[in-house]
GROMACS .gro file of C-alpha atoms in nm:
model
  221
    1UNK     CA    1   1.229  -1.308  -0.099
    2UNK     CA    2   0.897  -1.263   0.049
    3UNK     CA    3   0.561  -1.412  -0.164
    4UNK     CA    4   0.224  -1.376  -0.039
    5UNK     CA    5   0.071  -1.694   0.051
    6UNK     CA    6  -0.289  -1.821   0.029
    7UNK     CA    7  -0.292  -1.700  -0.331
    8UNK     CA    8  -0.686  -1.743  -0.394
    9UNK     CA    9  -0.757  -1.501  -0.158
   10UNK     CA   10  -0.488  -1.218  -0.290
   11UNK     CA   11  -0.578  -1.281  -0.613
   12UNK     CA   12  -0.957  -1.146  -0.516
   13UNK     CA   13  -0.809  -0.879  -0.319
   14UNK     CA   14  -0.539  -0.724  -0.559
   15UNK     CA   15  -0.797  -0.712  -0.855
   16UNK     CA   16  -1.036  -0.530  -0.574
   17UNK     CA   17  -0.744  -0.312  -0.473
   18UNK     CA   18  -0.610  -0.219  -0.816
   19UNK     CA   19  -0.925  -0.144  -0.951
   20UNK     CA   20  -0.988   0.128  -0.695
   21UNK     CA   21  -0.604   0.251  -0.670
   22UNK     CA   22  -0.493   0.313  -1.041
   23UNK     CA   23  -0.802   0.322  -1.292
   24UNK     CA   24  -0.707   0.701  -1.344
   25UNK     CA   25  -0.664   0.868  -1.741
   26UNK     CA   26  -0.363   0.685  -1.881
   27UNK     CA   27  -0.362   0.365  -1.700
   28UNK     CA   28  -0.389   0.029  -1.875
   29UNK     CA   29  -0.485  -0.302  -1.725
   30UNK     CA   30  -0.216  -0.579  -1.806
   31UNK     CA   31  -0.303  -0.822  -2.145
   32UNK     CA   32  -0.544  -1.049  -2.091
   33UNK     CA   33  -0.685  -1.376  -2.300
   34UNK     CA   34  -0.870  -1.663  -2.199
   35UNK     CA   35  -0.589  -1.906  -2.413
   36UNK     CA   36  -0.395  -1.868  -2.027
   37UNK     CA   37  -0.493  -1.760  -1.695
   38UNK     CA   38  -0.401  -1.456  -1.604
   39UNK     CA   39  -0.052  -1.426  -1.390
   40UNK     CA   40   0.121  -1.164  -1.177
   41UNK     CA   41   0.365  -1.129  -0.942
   42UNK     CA   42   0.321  -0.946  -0.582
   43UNK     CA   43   0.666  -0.972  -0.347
   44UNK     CA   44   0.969  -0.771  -0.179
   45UNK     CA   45   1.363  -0.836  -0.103
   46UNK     CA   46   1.370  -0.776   0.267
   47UNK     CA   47   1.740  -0.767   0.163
   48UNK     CA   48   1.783  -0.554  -0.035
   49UNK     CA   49   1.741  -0.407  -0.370
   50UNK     CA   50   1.667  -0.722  -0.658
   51UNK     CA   51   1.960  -0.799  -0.859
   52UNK     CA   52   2.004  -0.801  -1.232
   53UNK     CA   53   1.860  -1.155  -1.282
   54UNK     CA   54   1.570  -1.107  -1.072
   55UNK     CA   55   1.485  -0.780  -1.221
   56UNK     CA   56   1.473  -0.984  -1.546
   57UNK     CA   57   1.247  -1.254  -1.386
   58UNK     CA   58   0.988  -0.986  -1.267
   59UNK     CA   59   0.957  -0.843  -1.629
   60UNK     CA   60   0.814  -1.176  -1.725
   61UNK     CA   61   0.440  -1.112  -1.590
   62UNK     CA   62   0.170  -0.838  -1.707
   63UNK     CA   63   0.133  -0.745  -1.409
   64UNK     CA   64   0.434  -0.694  -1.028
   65UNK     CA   65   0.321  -0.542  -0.705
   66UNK     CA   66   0.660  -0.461  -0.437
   67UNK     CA   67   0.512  -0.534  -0.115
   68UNK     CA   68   0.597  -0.291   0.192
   69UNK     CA   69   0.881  -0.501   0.297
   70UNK     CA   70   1.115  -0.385   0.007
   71UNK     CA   71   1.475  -0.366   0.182
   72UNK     CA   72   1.315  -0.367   0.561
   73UNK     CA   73   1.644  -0.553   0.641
   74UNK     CA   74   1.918  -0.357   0.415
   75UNK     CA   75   2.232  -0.309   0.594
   76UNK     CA   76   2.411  -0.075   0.263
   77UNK     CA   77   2.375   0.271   0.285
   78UNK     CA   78   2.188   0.482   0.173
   79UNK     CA   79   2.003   0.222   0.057
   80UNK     CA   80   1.917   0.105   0.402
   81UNK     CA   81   1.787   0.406   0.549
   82UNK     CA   82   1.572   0.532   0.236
   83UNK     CA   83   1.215   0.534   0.280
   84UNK     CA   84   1.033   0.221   0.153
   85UNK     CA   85   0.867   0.437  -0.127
   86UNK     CA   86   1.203   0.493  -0.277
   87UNK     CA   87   1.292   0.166  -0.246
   88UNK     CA   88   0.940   0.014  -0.433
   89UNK     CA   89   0.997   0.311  -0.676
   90UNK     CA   90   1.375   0.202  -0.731
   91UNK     CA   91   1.269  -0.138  -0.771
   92UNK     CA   92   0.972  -0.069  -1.030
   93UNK     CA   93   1.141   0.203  -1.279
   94UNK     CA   94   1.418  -0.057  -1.362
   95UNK     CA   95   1.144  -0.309  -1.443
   96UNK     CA   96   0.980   0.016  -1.666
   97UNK     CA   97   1.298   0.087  -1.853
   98UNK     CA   98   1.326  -0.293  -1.957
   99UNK     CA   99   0.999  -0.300  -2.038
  100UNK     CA  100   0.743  -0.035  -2.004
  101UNK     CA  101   0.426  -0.166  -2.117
  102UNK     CA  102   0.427  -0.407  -1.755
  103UNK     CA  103   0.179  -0.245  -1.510
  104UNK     CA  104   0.380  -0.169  -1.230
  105UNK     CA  105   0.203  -0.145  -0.836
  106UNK     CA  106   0.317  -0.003  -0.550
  107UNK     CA  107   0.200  -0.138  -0.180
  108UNK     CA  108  -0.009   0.079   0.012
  109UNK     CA  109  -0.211  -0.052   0.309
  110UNK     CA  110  -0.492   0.198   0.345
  111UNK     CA  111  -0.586   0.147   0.715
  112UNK     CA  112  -0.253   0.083   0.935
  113UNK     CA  113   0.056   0.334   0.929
  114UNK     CA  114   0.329   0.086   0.839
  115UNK     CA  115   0.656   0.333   1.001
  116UNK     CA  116   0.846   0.279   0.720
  117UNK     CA  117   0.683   0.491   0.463
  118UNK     CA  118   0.779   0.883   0.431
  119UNK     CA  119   0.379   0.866   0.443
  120UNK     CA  120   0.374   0.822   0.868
  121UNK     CA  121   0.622   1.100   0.886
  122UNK     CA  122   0.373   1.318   0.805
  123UNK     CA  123   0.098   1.144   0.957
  124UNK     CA  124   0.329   1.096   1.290
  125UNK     CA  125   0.318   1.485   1.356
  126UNK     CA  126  -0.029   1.507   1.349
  127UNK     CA  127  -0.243   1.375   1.637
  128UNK     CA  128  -0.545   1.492   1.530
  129UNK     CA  129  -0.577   1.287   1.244
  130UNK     CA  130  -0.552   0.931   1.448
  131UNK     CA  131  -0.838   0.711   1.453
  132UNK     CA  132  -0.980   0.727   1.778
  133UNK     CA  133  -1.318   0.528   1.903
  134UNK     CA  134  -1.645   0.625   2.094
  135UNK     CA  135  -1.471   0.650   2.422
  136UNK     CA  136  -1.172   0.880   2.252
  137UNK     CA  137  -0.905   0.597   2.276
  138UNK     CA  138  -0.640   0.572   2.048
  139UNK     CA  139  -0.734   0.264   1.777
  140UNK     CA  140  -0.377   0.084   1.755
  141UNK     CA  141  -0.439  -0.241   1.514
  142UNK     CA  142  -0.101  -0.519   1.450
  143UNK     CA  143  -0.049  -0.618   1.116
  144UNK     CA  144   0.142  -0.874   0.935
  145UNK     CA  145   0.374  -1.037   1.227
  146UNK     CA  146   0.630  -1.053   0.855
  147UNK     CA  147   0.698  -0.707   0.936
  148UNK     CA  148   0.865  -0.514   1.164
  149UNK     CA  149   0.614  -0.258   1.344
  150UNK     CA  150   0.516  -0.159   1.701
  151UNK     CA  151   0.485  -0.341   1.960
  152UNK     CA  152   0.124  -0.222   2.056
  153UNK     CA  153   0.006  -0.206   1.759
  154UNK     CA  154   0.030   0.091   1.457
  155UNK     CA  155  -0.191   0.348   1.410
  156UNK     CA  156  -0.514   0.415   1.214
  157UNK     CA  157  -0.590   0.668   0.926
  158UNK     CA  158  -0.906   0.894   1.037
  159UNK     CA  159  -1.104   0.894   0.735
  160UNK     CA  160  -1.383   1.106   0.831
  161UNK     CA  161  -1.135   1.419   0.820
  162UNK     CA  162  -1.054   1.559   0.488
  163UNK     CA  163  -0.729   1.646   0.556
  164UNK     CA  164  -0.669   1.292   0.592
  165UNK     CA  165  -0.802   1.178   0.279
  166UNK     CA  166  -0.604   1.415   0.117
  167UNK     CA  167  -0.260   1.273   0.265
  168UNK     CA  168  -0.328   0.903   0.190
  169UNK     CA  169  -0.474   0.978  -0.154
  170UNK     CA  170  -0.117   1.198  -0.245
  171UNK     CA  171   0.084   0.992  -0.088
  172UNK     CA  172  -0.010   0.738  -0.380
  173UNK     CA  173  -0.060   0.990  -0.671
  174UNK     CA  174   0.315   1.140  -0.581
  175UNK     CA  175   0.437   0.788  -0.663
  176UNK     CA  176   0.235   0.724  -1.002
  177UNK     CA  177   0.345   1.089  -1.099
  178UNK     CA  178   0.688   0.987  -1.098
  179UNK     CA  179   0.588   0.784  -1.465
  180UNK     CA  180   0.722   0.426  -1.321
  181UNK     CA  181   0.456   0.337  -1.101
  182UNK     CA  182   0.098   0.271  -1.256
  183UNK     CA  183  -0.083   0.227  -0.921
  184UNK     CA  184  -0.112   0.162  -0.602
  185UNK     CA  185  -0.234  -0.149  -0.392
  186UNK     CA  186  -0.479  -0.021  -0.142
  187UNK     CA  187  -0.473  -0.282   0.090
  188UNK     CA  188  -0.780  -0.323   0.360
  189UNK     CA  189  -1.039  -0.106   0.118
  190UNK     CA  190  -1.380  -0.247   0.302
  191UNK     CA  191  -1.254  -0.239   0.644
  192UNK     CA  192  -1.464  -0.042   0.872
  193UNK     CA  193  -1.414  -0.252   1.237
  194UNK     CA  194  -1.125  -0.253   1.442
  195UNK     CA  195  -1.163  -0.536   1.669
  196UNK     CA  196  -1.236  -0.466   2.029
  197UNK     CA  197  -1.254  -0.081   2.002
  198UNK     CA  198  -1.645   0.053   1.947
  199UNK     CA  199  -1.674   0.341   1.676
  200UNK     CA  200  -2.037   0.499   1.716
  201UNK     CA  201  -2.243   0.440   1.430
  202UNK     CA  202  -2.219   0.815   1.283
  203UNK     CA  203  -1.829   0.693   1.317
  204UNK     CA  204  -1.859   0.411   1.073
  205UNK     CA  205  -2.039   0.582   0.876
  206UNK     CA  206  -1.844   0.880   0.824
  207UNK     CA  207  -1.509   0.716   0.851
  208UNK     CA  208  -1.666   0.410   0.546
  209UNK     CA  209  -1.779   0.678   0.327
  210UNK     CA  210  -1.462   0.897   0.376
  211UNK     CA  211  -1.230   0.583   0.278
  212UNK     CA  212  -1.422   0.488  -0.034
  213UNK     CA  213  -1.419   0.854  -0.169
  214UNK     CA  214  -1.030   0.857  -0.073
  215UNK     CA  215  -0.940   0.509  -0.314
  216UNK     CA  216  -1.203   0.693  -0.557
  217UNK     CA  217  -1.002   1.013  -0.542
  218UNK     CA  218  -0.722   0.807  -0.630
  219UNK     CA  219  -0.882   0.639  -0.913
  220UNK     CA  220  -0.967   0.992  -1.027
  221UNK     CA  221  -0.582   1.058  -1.046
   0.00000   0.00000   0.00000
């Protein structure tokens, strides 16, 4: 199993990231009382899918988020060669029918194109909508070395064009319309800088205002 370390820090993060990805009509934040702080769960099964007795475990918390790395390193078919989406969906709609009232989270990073969502098959055919800076060069960023991606680097969503915003923001809503998942983790919402590449400043701009109104389309359901 896979568990996010340095838990301070994803604590701050996943309330920031929830709050934006699944506050749309319907959605209920987990039980909360001061009596206990509040816990939740945020992993993945490289593996493979969870079996029974983990499945149980997970329906202990309020709250589980299946990372991007569910079943990265299946070797049963079909399993193995379904999109990760299935496989967080999968995952989450057996926790549901044990117990629906847990708010259920899918993994989303809303900046890199992890290859292993049925999201960058889309996004793959289309050129035009790859983050590019001032000088026009492709923006390739790594991400967590956990995960198997490209060797230079993955690409970036272009926020500034519509079409764009529309992908990322369905991309989540197709998975919360399914009734298992309640929302999605929109990992990376304030980022705006991509290390050495320059954006202009009418870049940043349009690209930071054209992410936030994505994550608030999504919060719009």
């Amino acid at each position: 199993f896979f568990f996010k370390n340095q838990v301070a820090k994803m604590l701050s993060v996943l309330v920031l990231s929830v709050i934006i990805g699944v506050s749309f009509a319907g959605f209920h934040m987990p039980p909360f009382s001061w009596d206990t702080p509040p816990v939740f769960i945020h992993m993945c099964n490289a593996s493979g899918p969870f079996n029974d007795s983990t499945i149980e475990f997970l329906t202990r918390f309020p709250m589980v988020t299946i990372e991007k790395g569910q079943g990265i390193n299946a070797t049963i078919e079909p399993y193995a060669s379904q999109y990760v989406e299935d496989k967080i969906l999968d995952t989450l709609r057996k926790i549901k029918e044990i117990n629906s009232s847990i708010v259920t989270i899918m993994y989303l990073n809303s900046i890199l194109d992890w290859t292993f969502y049925r999201l960058h098959q889309e996004f793959i055919e289309n050129p035009d909508w790859w983050l590019r800076d001032m000088y026009d060069d492709l923006i390739l960023i790594s991400g967590d070395k956990n995960f198997p991606q490209p060797e230079q680097g993955m690409l970036v969503f272009d926020f500034q064009q519509e079409s764009v915003q529309k992908l990322f923001s369905q991309a989540c809503l197709n998975m919360t319309n399914s009734g298992y998942i309640d929302g999605c983790f929109a990992d990376r919402p304030e980022q705006a800088t991509f290390g050495d590449y320059n954006l202009t400043q009418n870049q940043t701009k349009y690209f930071s205002a054209g992410h936030t109104q994505t994550l608030l389309d999504i919060q719009k359901g």
